[in-house]
PDB file of C-alpha atoms in Angstrom:
ATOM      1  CA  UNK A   1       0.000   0.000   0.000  1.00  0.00           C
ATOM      2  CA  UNK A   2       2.673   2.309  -0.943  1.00  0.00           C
ATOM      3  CA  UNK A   3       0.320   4.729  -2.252  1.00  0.00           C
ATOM      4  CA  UNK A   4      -1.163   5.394   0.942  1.00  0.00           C
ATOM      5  CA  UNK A   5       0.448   7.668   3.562  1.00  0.00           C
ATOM      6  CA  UNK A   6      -1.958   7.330   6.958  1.00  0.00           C
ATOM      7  CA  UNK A   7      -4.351   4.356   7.212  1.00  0.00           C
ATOM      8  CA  UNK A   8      -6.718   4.480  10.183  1.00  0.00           C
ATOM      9  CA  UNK A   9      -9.487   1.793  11.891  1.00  0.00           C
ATOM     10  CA  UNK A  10     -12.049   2.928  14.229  1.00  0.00           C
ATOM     11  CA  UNK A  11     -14.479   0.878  15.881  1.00  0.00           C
ATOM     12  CA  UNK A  12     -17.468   0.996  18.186  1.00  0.00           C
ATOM     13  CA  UNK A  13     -19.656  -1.557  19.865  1.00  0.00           C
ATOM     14  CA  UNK A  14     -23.820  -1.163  21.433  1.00  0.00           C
ATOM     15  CA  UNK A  15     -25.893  -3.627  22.686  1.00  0.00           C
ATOM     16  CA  UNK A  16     -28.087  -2.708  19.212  1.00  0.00           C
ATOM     17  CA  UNK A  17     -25.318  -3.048  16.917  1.00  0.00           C
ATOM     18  CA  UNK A  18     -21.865  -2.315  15.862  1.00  0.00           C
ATOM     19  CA  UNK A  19     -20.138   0.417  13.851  1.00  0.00           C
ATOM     20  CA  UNK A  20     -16.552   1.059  11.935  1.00  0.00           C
ATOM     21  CA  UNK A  21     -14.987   3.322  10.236  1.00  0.00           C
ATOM     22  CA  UNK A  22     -11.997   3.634   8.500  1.00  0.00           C
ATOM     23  CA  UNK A  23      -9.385   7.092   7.589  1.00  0.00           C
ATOM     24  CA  UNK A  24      -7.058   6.812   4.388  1.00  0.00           C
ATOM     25  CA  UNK A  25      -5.058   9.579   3.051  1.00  0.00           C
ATOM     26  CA  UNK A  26      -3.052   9.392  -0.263  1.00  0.00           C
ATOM     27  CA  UNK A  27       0.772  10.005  -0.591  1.00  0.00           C
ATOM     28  CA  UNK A  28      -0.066  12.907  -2.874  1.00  0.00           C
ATOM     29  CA  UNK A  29      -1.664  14.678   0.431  1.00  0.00           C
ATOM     30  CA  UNK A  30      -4.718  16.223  -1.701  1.00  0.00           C
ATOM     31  CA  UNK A  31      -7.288  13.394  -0.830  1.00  0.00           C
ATOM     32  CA  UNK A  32      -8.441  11.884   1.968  1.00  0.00           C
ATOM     33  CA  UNK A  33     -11.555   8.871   1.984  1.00  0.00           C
ATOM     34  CA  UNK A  34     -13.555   8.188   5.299  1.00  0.00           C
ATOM     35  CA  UNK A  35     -15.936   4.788   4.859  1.00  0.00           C
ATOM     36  CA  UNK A  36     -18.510   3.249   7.027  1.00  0.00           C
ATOM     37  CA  UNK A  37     -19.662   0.000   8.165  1.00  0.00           C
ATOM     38  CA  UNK A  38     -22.822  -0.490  10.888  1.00  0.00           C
ATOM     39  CA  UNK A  39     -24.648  -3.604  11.478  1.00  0.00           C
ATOM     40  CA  UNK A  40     -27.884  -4.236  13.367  1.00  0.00           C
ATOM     41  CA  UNK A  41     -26.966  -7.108  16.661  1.00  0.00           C
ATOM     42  CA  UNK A  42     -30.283  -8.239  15.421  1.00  0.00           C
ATOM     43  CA  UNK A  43     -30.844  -7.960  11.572  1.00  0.00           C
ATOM     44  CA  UNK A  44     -33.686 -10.445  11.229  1.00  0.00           C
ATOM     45  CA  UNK A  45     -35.782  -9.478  14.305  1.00  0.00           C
ATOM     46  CA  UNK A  46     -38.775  -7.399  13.515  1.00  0.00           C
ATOM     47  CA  UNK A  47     -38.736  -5.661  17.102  1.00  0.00           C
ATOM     48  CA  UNK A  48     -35.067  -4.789  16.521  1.00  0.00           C
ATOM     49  CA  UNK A  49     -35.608  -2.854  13.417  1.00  0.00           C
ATOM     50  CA  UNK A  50     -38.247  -1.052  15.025  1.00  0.00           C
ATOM     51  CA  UNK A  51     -36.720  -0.323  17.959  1.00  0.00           C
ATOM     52  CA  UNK A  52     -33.469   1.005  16.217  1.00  0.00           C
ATOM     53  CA  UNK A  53     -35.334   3.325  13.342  1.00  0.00           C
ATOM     54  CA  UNK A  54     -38.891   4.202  15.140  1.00  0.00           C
ATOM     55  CA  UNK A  55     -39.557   6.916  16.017  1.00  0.00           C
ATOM     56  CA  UNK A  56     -36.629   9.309  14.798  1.00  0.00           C
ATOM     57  CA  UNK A  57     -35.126  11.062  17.454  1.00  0.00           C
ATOM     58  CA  UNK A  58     -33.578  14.451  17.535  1.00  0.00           C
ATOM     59  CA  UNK A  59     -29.382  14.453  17.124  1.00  0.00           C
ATOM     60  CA  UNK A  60     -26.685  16.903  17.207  1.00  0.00           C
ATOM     61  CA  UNK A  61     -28.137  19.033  14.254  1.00  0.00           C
ATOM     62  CA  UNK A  62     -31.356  19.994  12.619  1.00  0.00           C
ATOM     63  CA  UNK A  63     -34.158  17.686  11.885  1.00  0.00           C
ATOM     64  CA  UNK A  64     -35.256  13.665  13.701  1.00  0.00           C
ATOM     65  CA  UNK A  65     -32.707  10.885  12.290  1.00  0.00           C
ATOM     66  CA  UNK A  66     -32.630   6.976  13.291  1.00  0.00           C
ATOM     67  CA  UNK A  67     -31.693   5.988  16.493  1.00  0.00           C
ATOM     68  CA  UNK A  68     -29.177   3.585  15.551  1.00  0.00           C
ATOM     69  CA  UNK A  69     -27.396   5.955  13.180  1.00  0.00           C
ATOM     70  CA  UNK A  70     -28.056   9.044  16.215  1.00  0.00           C
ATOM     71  CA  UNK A  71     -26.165   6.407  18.704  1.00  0.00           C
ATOM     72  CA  UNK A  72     -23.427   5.440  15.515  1.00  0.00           C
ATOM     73  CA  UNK A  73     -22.589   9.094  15.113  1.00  0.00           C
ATOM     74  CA  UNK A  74     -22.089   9.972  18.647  1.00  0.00           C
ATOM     75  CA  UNK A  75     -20.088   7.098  19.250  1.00  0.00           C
ATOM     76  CA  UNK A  76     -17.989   6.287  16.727  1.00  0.00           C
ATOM     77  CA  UNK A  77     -17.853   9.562  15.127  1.00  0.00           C
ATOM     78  CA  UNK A  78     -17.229  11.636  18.432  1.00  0.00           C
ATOM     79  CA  UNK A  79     -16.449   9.361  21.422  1.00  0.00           C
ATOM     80  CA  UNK A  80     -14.023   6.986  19.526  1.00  0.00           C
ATOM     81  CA  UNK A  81     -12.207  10.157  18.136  1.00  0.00           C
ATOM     82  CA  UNK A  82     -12.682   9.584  14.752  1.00  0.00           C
ATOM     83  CA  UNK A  83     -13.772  12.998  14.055  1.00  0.00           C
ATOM     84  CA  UNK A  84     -10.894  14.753  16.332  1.00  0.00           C
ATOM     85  CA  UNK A  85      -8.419  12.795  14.117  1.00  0.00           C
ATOM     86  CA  UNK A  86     -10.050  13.874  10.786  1.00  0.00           C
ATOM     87  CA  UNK A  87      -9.998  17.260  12.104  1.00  0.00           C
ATOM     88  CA  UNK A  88      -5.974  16.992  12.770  1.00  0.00           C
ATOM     89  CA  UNK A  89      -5.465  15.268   9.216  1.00  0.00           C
ATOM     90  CA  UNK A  90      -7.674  18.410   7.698  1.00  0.00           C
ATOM     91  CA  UNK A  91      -5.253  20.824   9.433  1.00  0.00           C
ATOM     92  CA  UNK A  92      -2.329  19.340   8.055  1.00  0.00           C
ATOM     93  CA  UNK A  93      -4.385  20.479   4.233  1.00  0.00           C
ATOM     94  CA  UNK A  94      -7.422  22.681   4.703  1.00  0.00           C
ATOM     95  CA  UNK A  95      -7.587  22.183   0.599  1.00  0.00           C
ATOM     96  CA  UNK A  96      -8.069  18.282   0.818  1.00  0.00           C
ATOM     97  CA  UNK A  97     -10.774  16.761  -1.695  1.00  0.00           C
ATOM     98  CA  UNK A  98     -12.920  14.786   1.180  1.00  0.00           C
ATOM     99  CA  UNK A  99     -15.139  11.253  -0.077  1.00  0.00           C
ATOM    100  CA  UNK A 100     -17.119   9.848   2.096  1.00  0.00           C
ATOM    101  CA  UNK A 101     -18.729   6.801   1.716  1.00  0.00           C
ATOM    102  CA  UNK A 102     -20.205   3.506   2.579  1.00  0.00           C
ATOM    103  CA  UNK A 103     -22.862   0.418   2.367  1.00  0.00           C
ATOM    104  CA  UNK A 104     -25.969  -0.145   3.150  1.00  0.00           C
ATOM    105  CA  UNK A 105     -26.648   1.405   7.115  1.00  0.00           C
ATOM    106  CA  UNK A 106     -23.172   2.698   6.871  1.00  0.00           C
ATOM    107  CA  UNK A 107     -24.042   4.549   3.678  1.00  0.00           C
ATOM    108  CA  UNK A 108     -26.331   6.359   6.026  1.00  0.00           C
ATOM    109  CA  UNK A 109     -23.975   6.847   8.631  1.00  0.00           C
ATOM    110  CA  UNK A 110     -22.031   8.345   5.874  1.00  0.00           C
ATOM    111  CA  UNK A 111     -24.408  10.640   5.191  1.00  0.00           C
ATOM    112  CA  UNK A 112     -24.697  12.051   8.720  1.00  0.00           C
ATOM    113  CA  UNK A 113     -20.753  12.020   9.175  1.00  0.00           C
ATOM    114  CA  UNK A 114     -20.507  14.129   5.988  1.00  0.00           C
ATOM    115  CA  UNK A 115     -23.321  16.576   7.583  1.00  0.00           C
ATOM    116  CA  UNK A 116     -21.185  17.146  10.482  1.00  0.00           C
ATOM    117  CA  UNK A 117     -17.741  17.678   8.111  1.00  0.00           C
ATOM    118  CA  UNK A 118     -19.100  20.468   6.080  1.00  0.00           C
ATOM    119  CA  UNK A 119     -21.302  21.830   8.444  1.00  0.00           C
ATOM    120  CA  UNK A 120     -18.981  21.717  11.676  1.00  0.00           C
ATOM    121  CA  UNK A 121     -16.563  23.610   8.742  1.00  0.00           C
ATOM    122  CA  UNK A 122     -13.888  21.020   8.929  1.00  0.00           C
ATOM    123  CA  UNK A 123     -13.468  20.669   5.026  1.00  0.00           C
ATOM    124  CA  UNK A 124     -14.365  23.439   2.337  1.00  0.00           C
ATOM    125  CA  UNK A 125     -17.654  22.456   1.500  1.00  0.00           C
ATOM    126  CA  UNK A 126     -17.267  22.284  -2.099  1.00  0.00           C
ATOM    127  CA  UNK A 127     -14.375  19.747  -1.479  1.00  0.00           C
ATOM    128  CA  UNK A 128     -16.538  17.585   0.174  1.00  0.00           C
ATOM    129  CA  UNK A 129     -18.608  14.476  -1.823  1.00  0.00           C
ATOM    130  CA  UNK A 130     -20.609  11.778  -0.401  1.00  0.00           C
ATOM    131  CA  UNK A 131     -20.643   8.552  -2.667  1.00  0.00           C
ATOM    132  CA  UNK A 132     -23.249   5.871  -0.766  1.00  0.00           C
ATOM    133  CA  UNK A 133     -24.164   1.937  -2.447  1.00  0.00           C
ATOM    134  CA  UNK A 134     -27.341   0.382  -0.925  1.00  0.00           C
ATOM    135  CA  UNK A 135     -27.913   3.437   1.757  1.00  0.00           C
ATOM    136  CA  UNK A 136     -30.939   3.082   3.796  1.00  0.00           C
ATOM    137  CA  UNK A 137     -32.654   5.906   4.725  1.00  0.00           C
ATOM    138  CA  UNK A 138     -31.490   8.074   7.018  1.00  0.00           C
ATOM    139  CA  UNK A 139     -33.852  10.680   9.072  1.00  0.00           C
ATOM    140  CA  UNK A 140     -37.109  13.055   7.987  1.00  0.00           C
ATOM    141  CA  UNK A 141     -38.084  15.559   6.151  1.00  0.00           C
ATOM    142  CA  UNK A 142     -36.230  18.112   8.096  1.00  0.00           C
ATOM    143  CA  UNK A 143     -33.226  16.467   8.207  1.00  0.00           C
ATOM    144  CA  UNK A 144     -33.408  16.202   4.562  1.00  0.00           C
ATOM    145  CA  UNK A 145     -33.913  19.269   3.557  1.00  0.00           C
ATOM    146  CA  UNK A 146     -30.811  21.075   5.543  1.00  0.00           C
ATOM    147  CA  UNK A 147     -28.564  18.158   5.060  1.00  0.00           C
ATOM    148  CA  UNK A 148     -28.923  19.564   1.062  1.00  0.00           C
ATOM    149  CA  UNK A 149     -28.664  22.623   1.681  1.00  0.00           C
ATOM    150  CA  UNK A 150     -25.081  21.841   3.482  1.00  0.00           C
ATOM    151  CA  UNK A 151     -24.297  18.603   1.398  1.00  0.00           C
ATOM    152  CA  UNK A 152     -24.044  19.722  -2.549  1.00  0.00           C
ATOM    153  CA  UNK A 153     -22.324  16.701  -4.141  1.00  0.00           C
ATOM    154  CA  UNK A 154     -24.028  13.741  -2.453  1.00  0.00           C
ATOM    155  CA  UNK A 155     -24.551  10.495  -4.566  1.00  0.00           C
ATOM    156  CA  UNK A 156     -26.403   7.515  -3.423  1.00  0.00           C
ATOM    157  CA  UNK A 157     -25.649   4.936  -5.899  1.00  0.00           C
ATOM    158  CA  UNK A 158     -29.031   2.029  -6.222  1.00  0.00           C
ATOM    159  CA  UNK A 159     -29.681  -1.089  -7.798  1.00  0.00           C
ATOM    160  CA  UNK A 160     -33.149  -1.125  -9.649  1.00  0.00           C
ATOM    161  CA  UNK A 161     -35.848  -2.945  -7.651  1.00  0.00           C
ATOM    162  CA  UNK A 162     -33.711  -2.870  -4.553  1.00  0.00           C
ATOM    163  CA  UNK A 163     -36.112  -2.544  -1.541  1.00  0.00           C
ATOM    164  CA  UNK A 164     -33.399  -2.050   1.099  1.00  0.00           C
ATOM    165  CA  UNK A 165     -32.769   1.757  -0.235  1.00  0.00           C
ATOM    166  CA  UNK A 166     -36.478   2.686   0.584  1.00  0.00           C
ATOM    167  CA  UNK A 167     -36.147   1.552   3.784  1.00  0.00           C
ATOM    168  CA  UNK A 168     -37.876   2.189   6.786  1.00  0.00           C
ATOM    169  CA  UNK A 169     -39.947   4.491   4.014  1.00  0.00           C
ATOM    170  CA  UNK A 170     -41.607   7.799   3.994  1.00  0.00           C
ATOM    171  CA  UNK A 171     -44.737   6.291   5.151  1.00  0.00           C
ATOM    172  CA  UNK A 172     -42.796   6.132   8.454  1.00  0.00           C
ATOM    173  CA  UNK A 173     -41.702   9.629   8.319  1.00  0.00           C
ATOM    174  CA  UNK A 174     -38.321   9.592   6.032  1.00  0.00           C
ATOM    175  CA  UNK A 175     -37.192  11.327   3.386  1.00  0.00           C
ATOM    176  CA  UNK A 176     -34.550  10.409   0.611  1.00  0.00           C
ATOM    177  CA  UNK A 177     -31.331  12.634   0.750  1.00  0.00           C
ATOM    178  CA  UNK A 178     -28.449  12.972  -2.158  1.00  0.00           C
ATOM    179  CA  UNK A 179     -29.054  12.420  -5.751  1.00  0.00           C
ATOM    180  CA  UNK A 180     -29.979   8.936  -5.992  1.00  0.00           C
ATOM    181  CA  UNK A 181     -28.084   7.213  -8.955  1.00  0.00           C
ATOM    182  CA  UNK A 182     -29.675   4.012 -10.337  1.00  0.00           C
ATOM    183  CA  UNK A 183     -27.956   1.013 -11.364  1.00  0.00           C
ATOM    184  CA  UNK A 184     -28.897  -1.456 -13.609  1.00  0.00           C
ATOM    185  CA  UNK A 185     -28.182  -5.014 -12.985  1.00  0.00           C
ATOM    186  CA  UNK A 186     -28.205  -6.016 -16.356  1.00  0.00           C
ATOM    187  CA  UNK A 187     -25.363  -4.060 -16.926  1.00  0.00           C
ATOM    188  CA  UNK A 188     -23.372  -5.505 -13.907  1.00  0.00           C
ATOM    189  CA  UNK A 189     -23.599  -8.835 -15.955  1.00  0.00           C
ATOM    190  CA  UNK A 190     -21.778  -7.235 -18.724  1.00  0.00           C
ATOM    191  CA  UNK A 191     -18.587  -8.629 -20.266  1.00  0.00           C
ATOM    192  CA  UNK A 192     -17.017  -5.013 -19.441  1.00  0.00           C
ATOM    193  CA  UNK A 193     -18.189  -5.925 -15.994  1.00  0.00           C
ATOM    194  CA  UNK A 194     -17.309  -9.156 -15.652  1.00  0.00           C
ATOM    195  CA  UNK A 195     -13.342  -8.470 -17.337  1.00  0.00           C
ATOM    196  CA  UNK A 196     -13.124  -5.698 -14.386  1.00  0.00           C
ATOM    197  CA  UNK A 197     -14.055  -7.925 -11.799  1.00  0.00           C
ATOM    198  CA  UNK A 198     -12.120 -10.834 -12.960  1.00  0.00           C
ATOM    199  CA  UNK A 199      -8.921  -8.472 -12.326  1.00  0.00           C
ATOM    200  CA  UNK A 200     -10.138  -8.009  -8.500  1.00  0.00           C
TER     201      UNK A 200
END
């Protein structure tokens, strides 16, 4: 991994669930990635899903977000020192490009994370994008609605007829943040596809 000049692992354990995260900066000192892992104790249990995204809760900023991703951000993000050690990397390079990213719930953790960066000013906003795969949803209407105003390049990359991204739904009292990018799985079949992944 010559190409990479820090490499960091941060991790974080509830009774509800568990969360990681991960710090890499390049050798070339302009980037810096941040990705996210989270994963329900319970993933099957009906009561556990309920209990970890209903109701919403207030958190650190405006608008009502999960619970589990609420409890994820404070602990990881803040109490584990994740964020304090982003912050030292940033002053090192105020002009770093940021990505943030992740799967599934920790696409959504992502998504708050990257709130916090550009909002808490600890990037240049613009420098800042937010590349999710699978995310679940991640708070209200509220939530939504200043996390784009804050958050301008913020992808959440979909399969077609994937359920998991409308998850809980806005029936429960979500709303869908970032531009959501659809792809198709036909084209994950394709011989382009399959030569790329053959080189993994």
């Amino acid at each position: 991994m010559d190409f990479m000049r820090h490499f960091q692992n941060f991790s974080a354990k509830l009774d509800d669930g568990s969360y990681s995260g991960l710090i890499v900066t390049l050798n070339d000192s302009t980037s810096v990635a941040l990705t996210f892992r989270a994963d329900l104790s319970e993933p099957y249990s009906l009561e556990s899903w309920n209990k970890s995204f209903l109701p919403l809760e207030k958190w650190k900023y405006e608008g009502n977000v999960s619970t589990f991703l609420a409890k994820g951000f404070e602990e990881l993000w803040q109490k584990k020192k994740m964020r304090e050690r982003f912050q030292e990397i940033m002053n090192e390079s105020r002009n770093r490009e940021v990505l943030v990213t992740g799967h599934y719930l920790g696409g959504a953790l992502a998504a708050l994370v990257a709130y916090d960066i550009v909002k808490g000013r600890l990037a240049m906003k613009d420098n800042v994008t937010v590349i999710t795969l699978g995310q679940m949803m991640v708070g209200d209407e509220n939530f939504t609605r200043a996390y784009e105003e804050e958050v301008a390049y913020s992808f959440r990359v979909v399969r077609r007829l994937d359920l998991i991204p409308h998850v809980p739904g806005e029936e429960k009292g979500y709303a869908f943040n970032g531009r959501e990018a659809k792809v198709r799985v036909d084209l994950m079949k394709s011989t382009c596809f399959s030569h790329w992944k053959s080189r993994l």
